[in-house]
Amino acid sequence: MTTPILPGATLGVLGSGQLGRMFAIAARQMGYRVHTFSPDRDSPTGQVADAETVAEYDDLDAVRRFAQSVDVVTFEFENVSAEATSAAAEYAPVRPDGSVLHTTQNRLREKRFLADAGFPVTPFAPVRSLADLDAALGTLGYPAVLKTAGFGYDGKGQTKIQRRDEAAAAFHSLGGAEAVLEAFVPFACEVSVVAARGALDGTFAHWGAVQNAHERHILDVTVAPAASVPPETAREAVEITRGVLETLNVVGVLCVEFFVTESGKLLINELAPRPHNSGHFTIDACVTSQFEQQVRAVCGLPLGSTAFLRPAAAMANLLGDLWANGEPDWATALAFADVKLHLYGKAEARPGRKMGHLTALADTAEEAAEKVRATRKVLKKETDDRIHRP
Ligand code: AMP
């Protein structure tokens, strides 16, 4: 039996972005210490952690020293090598373990795992050469999406191919990296399920299916519960997610992102073996957030209730673009009732960079979505505004 890791212990996090920051805040609230490891200084996680190691992920001696100083290692960044997770595992339990990371950090391995286990995935084919791509386009048809197998997130490293004469340019744009070709799915909507599995007895907890809208391949707004899918589709998404966590033997939090086709079929787009952007609303909207659940799961404690405090919630990302005309108008936005602001402590607001998010609570999903969008709108300073200001 797993001995629980109790408050007062030190939790190690590989990675130091906003996911680690929100994990660290949840952990510290429960009396844990947090030690983050990443190549960055003054990071979103480092700012709120008890200790910050600044080293490269492939500095295995630094990883070993880090693992010696903590009681458990988890992560918020999944592109950590198998060598690094094995080095950490010499000294502390790594949860979820390195094999989960290995499967999910490469699109091809992930899709093969899912397809072999009988989970529904977007039709795909491996691409290592232009000849492979030609053959794959022949099978999957147009349009199709070419994605790098490794190190892709938020639409980075992917191109849509509409016609045969676009294939060569798309292939060369990936710089010869191993890739996957996917059939383009003309989806009706996108949903995700964030769920957790405990270390003790494999208990499973989830926050239901939520609906996601993307802009430029980056998550824009999440609405919970998913408003446009029938209850049976939402239930099926949860059951598929349960199956994925069990088959991968996950201890921790994992998110499954789905496309919902016009005919109501669910296809898995991708997995994230950690808390996910589409679960940020749980901090304000639920008894237990996805981050507290990660703490509980990796510490071998009972999972918390995922009940909603209000019937519905919506989350809107705040990207760096919002800073284009100066600091957003926080004071006006904070006058909106039932809306909460989260900022990640990032100094530089680059376009497309996730700087923070807003969560709105309401009685219906539609009302929550409207409220969060309206609040975000007032944040953006328009240039015209400044010109006309008396
Ligand atoms: P990804 O980085 O694979 O999660 O892709 C980001 C977003 O791009 C997805 O959430 C979709 O909105 C869109 N996308 C990616 N792959 C496909 C596909 N095969 N068919 C249709 N849309 C896609």
Coordinates of C-alpha atoms and ligand atoms in Angstrom, one line a residue:
M1 CA 0.0 0.0 0.0
T2 CA 1.2 3.5 -0.8
T3 CA 2.0 5.6 2.3
P4 CA 0.4 9.0 2.0
I5 CA 2.7 12.0 1.7
L6 CA 1.3 14.4 4.3
P7 CA 1.2 18.2 4.7
G8 CA 4.7 19.5 5.7
A9 CA 6.3 17.4 3.0
T10 CA 8.0 18.9 -0.1
L11 CA 6.4 18.4 -3.5
G12 CA 8.8 18.7 -6.5
V13 CA 7.5 20.1 -9.8
L14 CA 9.3 19.7 -13.1
G15 CA 8.4 22.8 -15.1
S16 CA 7.7 26.3 -13.9
G17 CA 4.8 27.9 -15.9
Q18 CA 1.3 28.8 -14.8
L19 CA 0.2 25.2 -14.3
G20 CA 3.0 24.8 -11.7
R21 CA 2.1 28.1 -10.1
M22 CA -1.5 27.2 -9.6
F23 CA -0.4 23.7 -8.3
A24 CA 2.0 25.4 -5.9
I25 CA -0.7 27.8 -4.6
A26 CA -3.0 24.8 -3.9
A27 CA -0.2 22.8 -2.3
R28 CA 0.9 25.7 -0.1
Q29 CA -2.7 26.3 1.0
M30 CA -2.7 22.7 2.3
G31 CA 0.6 23.2 4.2
Y32 CA 3.0 21.5 1.7
R33 CA 6.3 23.0 0.6
V34 CA 7.0 23.3 -3.2
H35 CA 10.3 23.0 -5.1
T36 CA 10.2 23.8 -8.8
F37 CA 12.8 22.7 -11.4
S38 CA 13.2 24.4 -14.8
P39 CA 15.8 26.4 -16.9
D40 CA 14.0 29.7 -16.1
R41 CA 14.6 32.2 -13.3
D42 CA 11.8 34.2 -11.6
S43 CA 9.3 31.9 -13.2
P44 CA 5.5 31.9 -12.6
T45 CA 6.0 28.8 -10.4
G46 CA 9.3 30.0 -8.8
Q47 CA 7.6 33.2 -7.6
V48 CA 5.3 31.2 -5.4
A49 CA 7.4 28.1 -4.6
D50 CA 9.6 27.6 -1.5
A51 CA 12.6 26.7 -3.6
E52 CA 13.5 27.1 -7.3
T53 CA 16.2 25.1 -9.0
V54 CA 17.4 26.7 -12.3
A55 CA 18.9 24.0 -14.5
E56 CA 18.4 22.3 -17.8
Y57 CA 16.1 19.2 -17.9
D58 CA 18.9 17.2 -19.3
D59 CA 21.3 18.1 -16.4
L60 CA 20.8 14.7 -14.8
D61 CA 22.9 15.4 -11.8
A62 CA 20.8 18.5 -11.1
V63 CA 17.6 16.4 -11.5
R64 CA 19.0 13.8 -9.0
R65 CA 19.9 16.5 -6.5
F66 CA 16.4 18.0 -6.9
A67 CA 14.7 14.6 -6.5
Q68 CA 16.8 13.9 -3.3
S69 CA 15.4 17.1 -1.8
V70 CA 11.6 16.3 -2.3
D71 CA 9.1 13.7 -1.3
V72 CA 7.4 13.2 -4.6
V73 CA 8.0 14.5 -8.2
T74 CA 5.2 15.6 -10.5
F75 CA 5.3 17.9 -13.5
E76 CA 3.5 20.7 -15.3
F77 CA 5.6 20.5 -18.5
E78 CA 5.5 17.2 -20.3
N79 CA 8.5 17.4 -22.6
V80 CA 10.9 16.1 -20.0
S81 CA 13.1 13.3 -21.3
A82 CA 12.7 9.7 -20.2
E83 CA 16.3 9.9 -18.9
A84 CA 15.4 12.8 -16.6
T85 CA 12.3 11.2 -15.2
S86 CA 14.3 7.9 -14.6
A87 CA 17.0 9.9 -12.9
A88 CA 14.4 11.5 -10.6
A89 CA 12.7 8.2 -10.0
E90 CA 16.0 6.9 -8.4
Y91 CA 15.3 9.1 -5.4
A92 CA 11.6 9.9 -5.3
P93 CA 8.3 8.6 -6.7
V94 CA 7.4 10.3 -10.0
R95 CA 3.7 10.7 -10.5
P96 CA 2.3 10.1 -13.1
D97 CA 5.3 7.9 -13.9
G98 CA 7.7 8.4 -16.8
S99 CA 5.9 5.9 -19.1
V100 CA 2.8 8.1 -19.1
L101 CA 5.0 11.1 -20.1
H102 CA 6.8 9.0 -22.8
T103 CA 3.5 8.0 -24.4
T104 CA 1.9 11.4 -24.4
Q105 CA 4.8 13.6 -25.3
N106 CA 4.9 12.2 -28.9
R107 CA 1.7 12.5 -31.0
L108 CA 2.5 9.3 -32.9
R109 CA 3.1 7.2 -29.8
E110 CA 0.0 8.7 -28.2
K111 CA -2.2 8.0 -31.2
R112 CA -0.8 4.5 -31.7
F113 CA -1.4 3.8 -28.0
L114 CA -5.0 5.1 -28.2
A115 CA -5.8 3.3 -31.5
D116 CA -4.3 0.0 -30.3
A117 CA -6.3 0.2 -27.1
G118 CA -9.5 0.7 -29.1
F119 CA -10.1 4.4 -28.2
P120 CA -11.6 6.5 -31.0
V121 CA -9.0 8.8 -32.6
T122 CA -8.8 11.0 -35.6
P123 CA -7.6 9.0 -38.7
F124 CA -3.8 9.4 -38.9
A125 CA -0.7 8.2 -40.6
P126 CA 3.0 8.5 -39.7
V127 CA 5.1 10.8 -41.9
R128 CA 8.9 10.6 -42.1
S129 CA 9.4 11.6 -45.8
L130 CA 7.7 13.4 -48.6
A131 CA 6.9 10.0 -50.1
D132 CA 5.1 9.0 -46.8
L133 CA 3.2 12.3 -46.9
D134 CA 2.1 11.7 -50.5
A135 CA 0.9 8.2 -49.6
A136 CA -0.8 9.4 -46.5
L137 CA -2.7 12.2 -48.3
G138 CA -3.8 9.6 -50.8
T139 CA -5.4 7.6 -48.0
L140 CA -6.7 10.3 -45.7
G141 CA -7.7 12.9 -48.4
Y142 CA -8.0 16.7 -48.2
P143 CA -8.0 18.8 -46.2
A144 CA -5.5 17.2 -43.7
V145 CA -3.3 18.6 -40.9
L146 CA 0.4 17.8 -40.7
K147 CA 1.8 18.0 -37.1
T148 CA 5.2 17.4 -35.7
A149 CA 5.2 14.3 -33.6
G150 CA 7.1 15.9 -30.7
F151 CA 7.2 19.2 -28.9
G152 CA 3.9 20.6 -30.3
Y153 CA 1.4 22.7 -28.3
D154 CA -1.1 25.4 -28.9
G155 CA -1.1 24.7 -32.7
K156 CA 2.7 25.1 -32.9
G157 CA 4.3 22.9 -35.5
Q158 CA 1.2 22.2 -37.5
T159 CA -0.1 23.1 -41.0
K160 CA -3.3 22.5 -42.8
I161 CA -2.9 21.0 -46.3
Q162 CA -5.8 21.8 -48.7
R163 CA -4.3 20.7 -52.0
R164 CA -1.7 18.3 -53.3
D165 CA 0.6 21.1 -54.4
E166 CA 0.9 22.4 -50.8
A167 CA 2.3 19.1 -49.5
A168 CA 6.0 19.8 -50.2
A169 CA 6.0 23.2 -48.5
A170 CA 4.1 21.8 -45.5
F171 CA 6.6 19.0 -45.2
H172 CA 9.7 21.3 -45.4
S173 CA 8.2 23.8 -42.9
L174 CA 8.6 21.1 -40.3
G175 CA 12.3 21.0 -40.9
G176 CA 12.4 17.2 -41.5
A177 CA 11.1 16.4 -38.0
E178 CA 9.0 13.2 -37.6
A179 CA 5.4 14.0 -38.2
V180 CA 1.8 12.8 -38.2
L181 CA -0.8 13.5 -40.8
E182 CA -4.3 13.7 -39.5
A183 CA -7.6 13.9 -41.4
F184 CA -9.1 17.3 -40.9
V185 CA -12.2 16.9 -38.7
P186 CA -15.0 19.3 -39.6
F187 CA -16.1 19.1 -36.0
A188 CA -19.4 20.5 -34.6
C189 CA -17.6 21.5 -31.4
E190 CA -14.7 20.6 -29.2
V191 CA -15.0 19.2 -25.6
S192 CA -12.5 18.0 -23.0
V193 CA -12.7 16.1 -19.8
V194 CA -10.2 16.8 -17.0
A195 CA -10.0 13.9 -14.6
A196 CA -7.8 12.5 -11.8
R197 CA -6.9 9.0 -10.6
G198 CA -5.7 8.4 -7.0
A199 CA -2.6 6.5 -6.0
L200 CA -4.4 4.5 -3.2
D201 CA -7.0 2.4 -5.0
G202 CA -7.3 3.9 -8.5
T203 CA -10.3 6.1 -7.5
F204 CA -11.5 8.3 -10.3
A205 CA -12.8 11.9 -10.2
H206 CA -13.8 14.2 -13.0
W207 CA -15.5 17.6 -13.6
G208 CA -17.6 16.4 -16.5
A209 CA -17.3 17.4 -20.2
V210 CA -16.6 21.1 -20.8
Q211 CA -16.8 22.9 -24.1
N212 CA -13.8 24.7 -25.7
A213 CA -13.5 27.4 -28.3
H214 CA -10.1 28.0 -29.9
E215 CA -8.7 31.0 -31.6
R216 CA -5.6 30.6 -33.8
H217 CA -5.3 27.1 -32.4
I218 CA -5.0 28.4 -28.8
L219 CA -7.8 27.8 -26.2
D220 CA -9.9 31.0 -26.0
V221 CA -13.0 30.2 -23.9
T222 CA -14.1 27.1 -21.9
V223 CA -17.7 26.7 -20.8
A224 CA -18.7 24.2 -18.1
P225 CA -20.8 22.1 -18.4
A226 CA -20.5 21.7 -22.2
A227 CA -23.7 23.4 -23.4
S228 CA -23.9 22.0 -27.0
V229 CA -23.6 18.3 -26.4
P230 CA -26.4 16.0 -25.3
P231 CA -25.9 14.4 -21.8
E232 CA -25.2 11.0 -23.3
T233 CA -22.3 12.3 -25.3
A234 CA -20.9 14.1 -22.2
R235 CA -21.2 10.8 -20.3
E236 CA -19.5 8.9 -23.1
A237 CA -16.6 11.4 -23.0
V238 CA -16.2 10.8 -19.3
E239 CA -16.2 7.0 -19.7
I240 CA -13.6 7.2 -22.5
T241 CA -11.5 9.4 -20.2
R242 CA -11.9 6.9 -17.3
G243 CA -10.7 4.2 -19.7
V244 CA -7.7 6.3 -20.8
L245 CA -6.5 7.0 -17.2
E246 CA -7.0 3.3 -16.3
T247 CA -5.2 1.9 -19.3
L248 CA -2.3 4.3 -18.9
N249 CA -2.3 3.6 -15.1
V250 CA -2.2 7.4 -14.4
V251 CA -1.6 8.6 -10.9
G252 CA -2.4 12.3 -11.1
V253 CA -4.5 14.5 -13.4
L254 CA -5.0 14.0 -17.1
C255 CA -7.1 15.8 -19.7
V256 CA -8.6 14.3 -22.8
E257 CA -9.4 16.7 -25.6
F258 CA -12.1 15.6 -28.1
F259 CA -13.6 16.6 -31.4
V260 CA -17.4 16.1 -31.6
T261 CA -18.5 15.4 -35.1
E262 CA -21.7 16.6 -36.7
S263 CA -23.2 13.1 -36.1
G264 CA -22.3 13.3 -32.4
K265 CA -19.3 10.9 -32.6
L266 CA -16.4 11.6 -30.2
L267 CA -12.8 11.5 -31.5
I268 CA -9.8 12.0 -29.2
N269 CA -7.6 14.9 -30.5
E270 CA -4.9 14.7 -27.8
L271 CA -4.0 13.9 -24.2
A272 CA -2.3 16.2 -21.6
P273 CA -1.0 14.2 -18.6
R274 CA -1.4 17.1 -16.1
P275 CA -3.9 19.8 -15.2
H276 CA -5.1 21.6 -18.3
N277 CA -6.1 25.1 -19.4
S278 CA -9.7 23.9 -19.9
G279 CA -9.8 23.0 -16.1
H280 CA -8.8 26.3 -14.8
F281 CA -12.4 27.2 -14.0
T282 CA -12.4 24.5 -11.2
I283 CA -10.3 26.9 -9.0
D284 CA -13.3 29.2 -8.5
A285 CA -16.2 27.0 -9.5
C286 CA -15.7 23.7 -7.7
V287 CA -15.2 22.3 -4.2
T288 CA -11.8 20.8 -5.3
S289 CA -9.8 22.4 -8.1
Q290 CA -7.8 20.4 -10.6
F291 CA -4.6 21.6 -8.9
E292 CA -5.7 20.5 -5.4
Q293 CA -6.7 17.2 -7.0
Q294 CA -3.2 16.8 -8.4
V295 CA -1.8 17.4 -4.9
R296 CA -4.1 14.9 -3.4
A297 CA -3.5 12.3 -6.2
V298 CA 0.3 12.5 -6.2
C299 CA 0.4 12.5 -2.4
G300 CA -1.7 9.3 -2.2
L301 CA -4.5 11.1 -0.4
P302 CA -8.3 10.7 -1.0
L303 CA -9.5 12.7 -4.0
G304 CA -11.7 15.7 -3.3
S305 CA -15.3 16.4 -4.3
T306 CA -15.6 17.8 -7.8
A307 CA -19.0 19.3 -7.1
F308 CA -19.8 22.7 -8.7
L309 CA -20.5 25.6 -6.3
R310 CA -22.7 27.2 -8.9
P311 CA -24.5 25.6 -11.8
A312 CA -22.1 26.9 -14.5
A313 CA -18.8 28.6 -15.1
A314 CA -16.8 30.0 -18.0
M315 CA -13.1 30.7 -18.4
A316 CA -11.5 33.2 -20.9
N317 CA -7.8 33.2 -21.5
L318 CA -5.9 36.5 -21.3
L319 CA -3.3 36.5 -24.0
G320 CA -0.4 38.9 -24.3
D321 CA -2.2 40.6 -27.3
L322 CA -4.5 42.3 -24.6
W323 CA -1.5 44.4 -23.7
A324 CA -1.1 45.9 -27.2
N325 CA -2.3 49.4 -26.1
G326 CA -1.0 49.3 -22.6
E327 CA -1.9 47.7 -19.3
P328 CA -5.4 46.2 -19.4
D329 CA -8.1 48.0 -17.5
W330 CA -8.2 45.7 -14.4
A331 CA -10.2 48.1 -12.2
T332 CA -13.2 48.3 -14.6
A333 CA -13.2 44.5 -15.2
L334 CA -13.1 43.8 -11.5
A335 CA -16.3 45.7 -11.1
F336 CA -18.2 42.8 -12.8
A337 CA -20.0 40.6 -10.3
D338 CA -19.1 36.9 -10.1
V339 CA -15.9 37.3 -12.1
K340 CA -12.5 36.3 -10.8
L341 CA -9.1 37.4 -12.2
H342 CA -6.0 35.2 -12.3
L343 CA -2.6 36.5 -13.5
Y344 CA 0.5 34.4 -13.8
G345 CA 3.3 36.9 -12.9
K346 CA 4.8 36.9 -16.4
A347 CA 6.8 40.1 -17.0
E348 CA 6.7 40.2 -20.8
A349 CA 3.3 40.3 -22.7
R350 CA 4.0 38.7 -26.1
P351 CA 1.2 38.1 -28.6
G352 CA -0.3 34.6 -28.1
R353 CA 1.4 34.2 -24.6
K354 CA -0.9 33.0 -21.9
M355 CA -0.7 35.8 -19.2
G356 CA -3.8 35.0 -17.1
H357 CA -7.4 34.1 -17.2
L358 CA -10.9 35.2 -16.0
T359 CA -13.5 32.9 -14.6
A360 CA -17.2 33.8 -14.4
L361 CA -19.8 31.9 -12.4
A362 CA -23.5 31.9 -13.3
D363 CA -26.8 30.0 -13.3
T364 CA -26.4 28.8 -16.9
A365 CA -23.5 28.0 -19.2
E366 CA -24.7 30.7 -21.7
E367 CA -24.8 33.4 -19.0
A368 CA -21.4 32.4 -17.8
A369 CA -19.9 32.6 -21.3
E370 CA -21.5 35.9 -22.0
K371 CA -20.2 37.4 -18.7
V372 CA -16.6 36.2 -19.1
R373 CA -16.5 37.5 -22.7
A374 CA -18.0 40.9 -21.7
T375 CA -15.5 41.3 -18.9
R376 CA -12.6 40.5 -21.1
K377 CA -13.8 43.0 -23.7
V378 CA -13.6 45.9 -21.2
L379 CA -10.0 44.9 -20.3
K380 CA -8.8 45.8 -23.8
K381 CA -7.7 49.4 -24.1
E382 CA -8.7 50.6 -27.6
T383 CA -6.4 53.1 -29.3
D384 CA -9.4 55.2 -30.3
D385 CA -10.4 55.3 -26.7
R386 CA -7.3 57.2 -25.8
I387 CA -7.7 59.7 -28.7
H388 CA -11.3 60.5 -27.7
R389 CA -10.6 60.7 -24.0
P390 CA -11.2 64.2 -22.7
Ligands
AMP1 P1 -3.7 20.6 -31.2 O1 -2.4 21.4 -31.0 O2 -3.5 19.4 -31.9 O3 -4.5 20.5 -30.0 O4 -4.6 21.6 -32.1 C1 -5.1 22.8 -31.7 C2 -6.4 23.1 -32.3 O5 -6.3 23.0 -33.8 C3 -7.5 22.0 -32.0 O6 -8.1 22.2 -30.8 C4 -8.5 22.3 -33.2 O7 -9.2 23.4 -33.0 C5 -7.5 22.5 -34.4 N1 -7.2 21.2 -35.0 C6 -6.1 20.4 -34.7 N2 -6.1 19.2 -35.4 C7 -7.3 19.2 -36.1 C8 -7.9 18.3 -37.1 N3 -7.3 17.1 -37.4 N4 -9.1 18.7 -37.6 C9 -9.7 19.8 -37.3 N5 -9.1 20.8 -36.4 C10 -8.0 20.5 -35.9

